[in-house]
């Protein structure tokens, strides 16, 4: 009971500090060495919570040869013990260069990779979660992953049914394809985009977030096979719904980015489809967000949609989108890139649209743009070029 209680409370900063200062790690390792299987699981859960996002505790655990003890436990015949040890291994090494280097130099990492094909889904979660952390610390391990056929295994995990493994595998693949064009091409040939697209409608938040994020990376590479996979799985509406999940900003961002990239790749095909699916409602949700990344994505979506027709420009403004874009460009805390996106969006919304031009004038939006052009010393040349075009569009046939 004491171990169970400790596992529940040791994820708070004050308990993590006390845990380290009281030499509790030595006690935990002693229990791992001689304890019962039930103790193994509970102790590993405690180590996971105590080391998670705490470099000092990770260092303390490492200096006590804790990683070697977890490595030993990964040979246990008990699945619960191995699963708990794998999770603890991930927590004890995440974002810790010294500990990650040790995994490679001591051959623990190679052993983990050799163990992949023999393990159950529950144990694989912790092992696969550790892979991207190692790659970030030692990029040369990418070659080992390719030689050891690890990438096909990770892609194959996306065919499974265990949500924690689906989430972990998609997250791992996302980092790997960002780091290596060879892995991106390999995953594409293995139907990675299709498998990811099938996961985006998942009811599990983590699975939806990681699969949409990984799909986004494939689209960023302008991959035609990913576009086909999205069409085949009919998830365009799912992506628009994901943009409305305000409780999960990363899902919003991933889904919004996928929609934007599809519009960039083939506006003639996707613009009318998204309009028919009421994309203006999803864009309206983004426009209300104070989060800069979502504001930028909103502006980029408008920039790709609005030039298509005046009907779409009016549809986009159904919830006073112009006013929200103007409000955002008046903010002084936004980066130049965001202001560029907002300037492009306002330009697109004012094309041949007298109503939107009048909104820009009456809300002092035009004055703000002129200030950015001629008064604000922080405005970049790229921003000024964008805003000059915006002013030209806004002032054409403006009237009095």
Coordinates of N, CA, C and O in Angstrom, one line a residue, residues 212-280:
X212 N -2.3 12.5 -36.8 CA -2.5 13.7 -37.6 C -1.2 14.5 -37.7 O -0.9 15.1 -38.8
X213 N -0.4 14.5 -36.7 CA 0.9 15.2 -36.7 C 1.8 14.5 -37.7 O 2.5 15.2 -38.5
X214 N 1.8 13.2 -37.7 CA 2.7 12.4 -38.6 C 2.3 12.6 -40.1 O 3.1 12.8 -41.0
X215 N 0.9 12.6 -40.3 CA 0.4 12.8 -41.6 C 0.8 14.2 -42.1 O 1.1 14.3 -43.3
X216 N 0.8 15.1 -41.2 CA 1.2 16.5 -41.6 C 2.6 16.5 -42.1 O 2.9 17.2 -43.1
X217 N 3.5 15.8 -41.5 CA 4.9 15.8 -41.9 C 5.0 15.2 -43.3 O 5.7 15.7 -44.2
X218 N 4.2 14.1 -43.6 CA 4.2 13.5 -44.9 C 3.7 14.6 -46.0 O 4.3 14.7 -47.1
X219 N 2.7 15.3 -45.6 CA 2.1 16.3 -46.5 C 3.1 17.4 -46.8 O 3.2 18.0 -47.9
X220 N 3.9 17.8 -45.7 CA 4.9 18.8 -45.9 C 6.0 18.5 -46.9 O 6.6 19.3 -47.5
X221 N 6.1 17.2 -47.1 CA 7.1 16.7 -48.1 C 6.5 16.7 -49.5 O 7.1 16.2 -50.5
X222 N 5.2 17.2 -49.6 CA 4.5 17.3 -50.9 C 4.3 15.9 -51.5 O 4.5 15.6 -52.7
X223 N 4.0 14.9 -50.7 CA 3.9 13.5 -51.1 C 2.5 13.2 -51.7 O 1.5 13.3 -51.0
X224 N 2.5 12.9 -52.9 CA 1.2 12.6 -53.6 C 0.5 11.4 -53.0 O -0.7 11.3 -53.0
X225 N 1.3 10.4 -52.5 CA 0.7 9.2 -52.0 C -0.1 9.5 -50.7 O -1.1 8.8 -50.4
X226 N 0.3 10.5 -50.0 CA -0.4 10.9 -48.7 C -1.7 11.5 -49.1 O -2.7 11.3 -48.5
X227 N -1.7 12.3 -50.2 CA -3.0 12.9 -50.6 C -4.0 11.8 -51.0 O -5.1 11.9 -50.7
X228 N -3.5 10.9 -51.7 CA -4.3 9.8 -52.2 C -4.9 9.0 -51.0 O -6.1 8.6 -50.9
X229 N -4.0 8.8 -50.0 CA -4.4 8.0 -48.8 C -5.5 8.8 -48.0 O -6.5 8.2 -47.5
X230 N -5.4 10.1 -48.0 CA -6.4 10.9 -47.3 C -7.7 10.9 -48.0 O -8.8 10.8 -47.4
X231 N -7.7 10.9 -49.4 CA -8.9 10.8 -50.2 C -9.5 9.4 -50.0 O -10.8 9.2 -49.9
X232 N -8.7 8.3 -50.0 CA -9.2 7.0 -49.9 C -9.9 6.7 -48.6 O -10.9 6.0 -48.5
X233 N -9.4 7.3 -47.5 CA -9.9 7.1 -46.2 C -11.0 8.1 -45.9 O -11.7 8.0 -44.8
X234 N -11.3 9.0 -46.8 CA -12.4 9.9 -46.6 C -12.4 10.7 -45.3 O -13.4 10.7 -44.5
X235 N -11.2 11.3 -44.9 CA -11.1 11.9 -43.6 C -11.1 13.4 -43.7 O -10.8 14.1 -42.7
X236 N -11.5 14.0 -44.8 CA -11.5 15.5 -44.9 C -12.4 16.1 -43.9 O -12.0 17.1 -43.2
X237 N -13.6 15.5 -43.7 CA -14.5 16.1 -42.7 C -13.9 15.9 -41.3 O -14.1 16.7 -40.4
X238 N -13.3 14.7 -41.1 CA -12.6 14.5 -39.8 C -11.6 15.5 -39.4 O -11.5 16.0 -38.3
X239 N -10.8 15.9 -40.5 CA -9.8 17.0 -40.2 C -10.4 18.3 -39.9 O -10.0 19.0 -39.0
X240 N -11.5 18.6 -40.5 CA -12.3 19.9 -40.2 C -12.8 19.8 -38.8 O -12.8 20.8 -38.0
X241 N -13.3 18.7 -38.4 CA -13.8 18.5 -37.0 C -12.7 18.6 -36.0 O -12.9 19.2 -34.9
X242 N -11.5 18.1 -36.4 CA -10.4 18.2 -35.5 C -10.0 19.6 -35.2 O -9.5 19.9 -34.1
X243 N -10.2 20.5 -36.2 CA -9.9 21.9 -36.0 C -10.7 22.5 -35.0 O -10.4 23.6 -34.5
X244 N -11.8 21.9 -34.6 CA -12.8 22.5 -33.7 C -12.5 22.0 -32.2 O -13.2 22.4 -31.3
X245 N -11.6 21.1 -32.1 CA -11.3 20.5 -30.7 C -10.5 21.4 -29.9 O -9.3 21.3 -29.7
X246 N -11.2 22.4 -29.3 CA -10.5 23.5 -28.6 C -9.8 23.1 -27.4 O -8.9 23.8 -26.9
X247 N -10.2 21.9 -26.8 CA -9.5 21.4 -25.6 C -8.2 20.8 -25.9 O -7.4 20.6 -25.0
X248 N -7.9 20.6 -27.2 CA -6.7 20.0 -27.6 C -6.0 20.8 -28.7 O -6.2 20.4 -29.9
X249 N -5.3 21.8 -28.4 CA -4.7 22.7 -29.4 C -3.8 22.1 -30.4 O -3.7 22.5 -31.6
X250 N -3.1 21.0 -29.9 CA -2.2 20.4 -30.9 C -2.9 19.6 -32.0 O -2.5 19.5 -33.1
X251 N -4.1 19.0 -31.6 CA -4.9 18.3 -32.6 C -5.4 19.4 -33.5 O -5.4 19.2 -34.8
X252 N -5.9 20.5 -33.0 CA -6.4 21.6 -33.9 C -5.3 22.0 -34.9 O -5.5 22.1 -36.1
X253 N -4.1 22.2 -34.4 CA -3.0 22.6 -35.2 C -2.6 21.6 -36.3 O -2.4 21.9 -37.4
X254 N -2.5 20.3 -35.9 CA -2.2 19.3 -36.8 C -3.2 19.2 -37.9 O -2.9 19.1 -39.1
X255 N -4.5 19.1 -37.5 CA -5.6 19.0 -38.5 C -5.7 20.2 -39.4 O -5.8 20.1 -40.6
X256 N -5.5 21.4 -38.8 CA -5.5 22.6 -39.6 C -4.4 22.7 -40.6 O -4.5 23.1 -41.8
X257 N -3.2 22.2 -40.2 CA -2.0 22.2 -41.1 C -2.2 21.3 -42.2 O -1.9 21.5 -43.4
X258 N -2.9 20.1 -41.9 CA -3.1 19.1 -43.0 C -4.1 19.8 -44.1 O -3.9 19.6 -45.3
X259 N -5.1 20.4 -43.6 CA -6.1 21.1 -44.5 C -5.4 22.1 -45.3 O -5.5 22.2 -46.6
X260 N -4.5 23.0 -44.7 CA -3.8 24.0 -45.4 C -2.9 23.4 -46.5 O -2.8 23.9 -47.6
X261 N -2.2 22.3 -46.1 CA -1.3 21.7 -47.1 C -2.0 21.1 -48.3 O -1.5 21.2 -49.4
X262 N -3.2 20.5 -48.0 CA -4.0 20.0 -49.1 C -4.4 21.1 -50.1 O -4.3 21.0 -51.3
X263 N -4.8 22.3 -49.5 CA -5.2 23.4 -50.3 C -4.0 24.0 -51.1 O -4.1 24.4 -52.2
X264 N -2.8 23.9 -50.5 CA -1.6 24.4 -51.2 C -1.2 23.5 -52.3 O -0.9 23.9 -53.4
X265 N -1.4 22.2 -52.1 CA -1.0 21.2 -53.1 C -1.9 21.1 -54.3 O -1.5 21.0 -55.5
X266 N -3.2 21.3 -54.0 CA -4.2 21.2 -55.2 C -5.4 22.1 -54.8 O -6.5 21.5 -54.5
X267 N -5.3 23.4 -54.9 CA -6.4 24.3 -54.6 C -7.7 24.1 -55.4 O -8.8 24.2 -54.9
X268 N -7.5 23.8 -56.7 CA -8.6 23.6 -57.6 C -9.5 22.4 -57.2 O -10.7 22.5 -57.2
X269 N -8.8 21.4 -56.7 CA -9.6 20.2 -56.3 C -10.2 20.4 -54.9 O -11.4 20.1 -54.7
X270 N -9.4 20.8 -54.0 CA -9.8 20.8 -52.6 C -10.6 22.0 -52.1 O -11.4 21.9 -51.1
X271 N -10.4 23.1 -52.7 CA -11.2 24.3 -52.2 C -12.7 24.1 -52.3 O -13.4 24.3 -51.3
X272 N -13.2 23.7 -53.5 CA -14.7 23.5 -53.5 C -15.2 22.3 -52.6 O -16.3 22.4 -52.0
X273 N -14.3 21.3 -52.4 CA -14.7 20.2 -51.5 C -14.8 20.7 -50.1 O -15.8 20.5 -49.4
X274 N -13.8 21.5 -49.6 CA -13.8 22.0 -48.3 C -14.9 23.0 -48.0 O -15.5 23.1 -47.0
X275 N -15.2 23.8 -49.0 CA -16.3 24.8 -48.9 C -17.6 24.0 -48.7 O -18.4 24.4 -47.9
X276 N -17.8 22.9 -49.5 CA -19.0 22.1 -49.3 C -19.1 21.5 -48.0 O -20.2 21.3 -47.4
X277 N -18.0 21.3 -47.3 CA -17.9 20.7 -46.0 C -17.9 21.7 -44.9 O -17.7 21.4 -43.7
X278 N -18.2 22.9 -45.3 CA -18.3 24.1 -44.3 C -17.0 24.4 -43.6 O -17.0 24.5 -42.4
X279 N -16.0 24.5 -44.4 CA -14.7 24.8 -43.8 C -14.7 26.2 -43.0 O -14.0 26.4 -42.1
X280 N -15.6 27.1 -43.4 CA -15.7 28.4 -42.8 C -16.0 28.3 -41.3 O -15.5 29.1 -40.5

